[in-house]
C-alpha positions as a printed Julia matrix, in Angstrom:
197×3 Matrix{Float64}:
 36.78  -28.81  -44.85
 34.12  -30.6   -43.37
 30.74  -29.12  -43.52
 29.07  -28.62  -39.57
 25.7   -27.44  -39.23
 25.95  -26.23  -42.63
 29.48  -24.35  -41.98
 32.83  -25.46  -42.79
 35.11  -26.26  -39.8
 38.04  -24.06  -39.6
 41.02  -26.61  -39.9
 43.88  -23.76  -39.43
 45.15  -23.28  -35.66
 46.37  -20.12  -36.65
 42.39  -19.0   -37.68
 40.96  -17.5   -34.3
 36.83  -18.24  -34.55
 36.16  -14.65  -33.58
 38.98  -12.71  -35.61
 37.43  -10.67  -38.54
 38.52  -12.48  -41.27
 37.87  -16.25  -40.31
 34.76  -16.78  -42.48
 36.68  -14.79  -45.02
 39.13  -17.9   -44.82
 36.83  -20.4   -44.41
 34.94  -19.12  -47.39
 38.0   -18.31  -49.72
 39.67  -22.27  -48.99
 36.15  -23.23  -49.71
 35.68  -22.06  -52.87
 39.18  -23.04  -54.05
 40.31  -19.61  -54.02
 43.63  -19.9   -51.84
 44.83  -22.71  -49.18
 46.79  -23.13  -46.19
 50.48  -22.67  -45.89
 50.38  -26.14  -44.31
 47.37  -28.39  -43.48
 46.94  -26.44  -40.21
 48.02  -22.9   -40.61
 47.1   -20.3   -43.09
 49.65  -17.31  -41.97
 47.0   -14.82  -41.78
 49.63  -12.14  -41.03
 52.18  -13.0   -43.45
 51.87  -10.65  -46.77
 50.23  -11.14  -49.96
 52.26  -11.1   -53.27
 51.51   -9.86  -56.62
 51.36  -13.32  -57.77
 49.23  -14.4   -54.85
 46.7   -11.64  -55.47
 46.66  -12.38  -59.32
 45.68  -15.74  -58.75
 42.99  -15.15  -55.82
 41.02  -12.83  -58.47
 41.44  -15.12  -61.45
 40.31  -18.35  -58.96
 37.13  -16.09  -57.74
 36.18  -15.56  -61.44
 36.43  -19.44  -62.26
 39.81  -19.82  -63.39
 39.19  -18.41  -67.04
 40.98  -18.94  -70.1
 42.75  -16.24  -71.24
 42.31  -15.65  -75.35
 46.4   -14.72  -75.3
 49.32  -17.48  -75.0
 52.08  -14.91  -74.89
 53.63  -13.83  -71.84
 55.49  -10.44  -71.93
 57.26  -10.5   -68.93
 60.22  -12.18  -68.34
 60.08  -12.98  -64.54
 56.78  -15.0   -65.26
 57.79  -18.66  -65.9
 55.19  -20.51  -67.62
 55.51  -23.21  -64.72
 54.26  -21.26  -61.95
 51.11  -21.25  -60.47
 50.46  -17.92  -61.3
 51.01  -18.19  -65.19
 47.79  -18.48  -66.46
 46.02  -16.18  -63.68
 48.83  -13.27  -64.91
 47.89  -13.26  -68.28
 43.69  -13.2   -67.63
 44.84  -10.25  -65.35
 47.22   -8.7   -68.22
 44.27   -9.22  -71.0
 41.37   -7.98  -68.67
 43.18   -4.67  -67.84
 43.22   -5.92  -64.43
 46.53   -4.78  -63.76
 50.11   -4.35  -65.36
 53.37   -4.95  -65.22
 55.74   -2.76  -62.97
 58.02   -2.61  -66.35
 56.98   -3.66  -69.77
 58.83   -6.71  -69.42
 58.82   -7.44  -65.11
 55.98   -8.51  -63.56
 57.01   -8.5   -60.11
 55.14  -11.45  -58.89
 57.04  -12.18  -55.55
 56.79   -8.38  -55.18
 54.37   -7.38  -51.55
 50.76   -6.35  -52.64
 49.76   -3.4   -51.11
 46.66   -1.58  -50.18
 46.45    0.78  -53.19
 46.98   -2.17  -55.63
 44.56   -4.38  -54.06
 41.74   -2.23  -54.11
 42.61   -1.52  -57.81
 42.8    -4.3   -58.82
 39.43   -5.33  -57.3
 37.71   -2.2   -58.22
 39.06   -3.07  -62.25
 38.01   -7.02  -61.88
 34.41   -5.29  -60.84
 34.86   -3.46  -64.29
 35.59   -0.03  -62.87
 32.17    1.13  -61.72
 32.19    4.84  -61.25
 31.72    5.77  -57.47
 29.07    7.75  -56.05
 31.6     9.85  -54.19
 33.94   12.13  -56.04
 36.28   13.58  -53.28
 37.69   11.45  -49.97
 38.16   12.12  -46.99
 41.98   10.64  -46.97
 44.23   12.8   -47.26
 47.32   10.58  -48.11
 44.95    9.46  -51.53
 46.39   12.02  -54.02
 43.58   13.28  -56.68
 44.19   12.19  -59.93
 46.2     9.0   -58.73
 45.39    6.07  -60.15
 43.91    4.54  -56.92
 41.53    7.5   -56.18
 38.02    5.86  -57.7
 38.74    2.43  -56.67
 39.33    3.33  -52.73
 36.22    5.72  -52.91
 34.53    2.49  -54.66
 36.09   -0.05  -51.94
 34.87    2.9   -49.05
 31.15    2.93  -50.38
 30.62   -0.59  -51.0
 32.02   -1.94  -47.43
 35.13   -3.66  -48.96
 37.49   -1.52  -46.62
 38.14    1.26  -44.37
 40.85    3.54  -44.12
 43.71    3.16  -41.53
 42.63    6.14  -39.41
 39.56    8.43  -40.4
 41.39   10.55  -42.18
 44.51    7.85  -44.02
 43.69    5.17  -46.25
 47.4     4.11  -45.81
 47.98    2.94  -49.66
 51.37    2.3   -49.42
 51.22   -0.03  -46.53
 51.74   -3.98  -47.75
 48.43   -6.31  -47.26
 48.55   -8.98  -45.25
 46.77  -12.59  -46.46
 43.9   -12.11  -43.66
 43.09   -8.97  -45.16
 43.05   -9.97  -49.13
 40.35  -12.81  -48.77
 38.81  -10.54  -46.24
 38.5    -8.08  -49.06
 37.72  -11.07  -51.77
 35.03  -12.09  -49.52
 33.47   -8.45  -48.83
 33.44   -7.96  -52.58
 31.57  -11.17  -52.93
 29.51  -11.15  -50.63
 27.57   -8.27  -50.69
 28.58   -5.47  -53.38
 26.35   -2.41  -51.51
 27.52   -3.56  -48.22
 28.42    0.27  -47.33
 27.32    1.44  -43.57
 25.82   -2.59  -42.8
 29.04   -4.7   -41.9
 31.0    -3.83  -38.91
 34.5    -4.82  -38.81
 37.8    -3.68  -38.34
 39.45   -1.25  -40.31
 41.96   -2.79  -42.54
């Protein structure tokens, strides 16, 4: 990234200048949080893994040590990229395994999971709100406060005014889009517009 007129130039071909989450990009490859899939494209649309999302939070907290050396899950290999960023996740209640031993790291991300696990890396702050909306977000479930958290604090909208869609598998575009809405302003609630993903 080069810097011009005190912005980084967008390297990736696949990075429209005017699509919502192209500073989201920009910003995220700056600060060492993710990279291309090549030199020139990024694959906005392609979807996030478990793994990928691991590492994206433990890279936007400074890549911290975790006080633990033992994995417990056996599809974790303690060469992959995601070893270390797994167990800071694991130790900081950040999220779980989907068995006490599986991980699921090649496993699609979806919406509920990304907003928990964002909402828990915040340290679970209790939302204003205590009812939604969304009628496909179950009360009780263990997604409920951290979409009502995402809603108020600008981080994302639902799929429809009255869905959240928690099911549905994120794309890359819209993880550092959320990363970057988290970071970038925390009580962002009724001042960004943007599209609803």
């Amino acid at each position: 990234f080069t810097a011009i007129a005190g912005k980084a130039e967008n390297p990736f071909t696949d990075v429209p200048g005017d699509a919502y989450f192209a500073d989201a990009v920009i910003w995220a490859v700056g600060k060492g949080i993710t990279s291309g899939t090549t030199a020139t494209t990024f694959s906005p649309n392609a979807s996030c893994t478990r793994g990928q999302m691991v590492t994206f939070l433990w890279r936007a907290a400074g890549s911290p040590a975790s006080a633990s050396s033992k994995m417990p899950f056996t599809d974790v290999p303690v060469t992959a990229y995601y070893y270390d960023a797994v167990l800071w996740a694991v130790e900081q209640g950040i999220t779980s395994g989907t068995t006490a031993t599986t991980f699921e790291p090649y496993a699609s991300c979806n919406r509920a999971q990304a907003v928990t696990m964002l909402w828990r890396a915040a340290g679970s702050p209790e939302p204003k709100a205590t009812t939604t909306s969304f009628t496909d977000v179950a009360a009780g479930s263990y997604y409920e406060k951290a979409v009502l958290w995402a809603v108020e604090n600008g981080i994302v909208k639902g799929t429809t005014e009255t869905t959240f869609s928690p099911y549905d598998v994120c794309s890359r575009a819209q993880i550092v889009t959320f990363l970057w809405r988290s970071e970038k302003s925390p009580d962002a609630s009724g001042t960004n517009t943007f599209e609803d993903v």
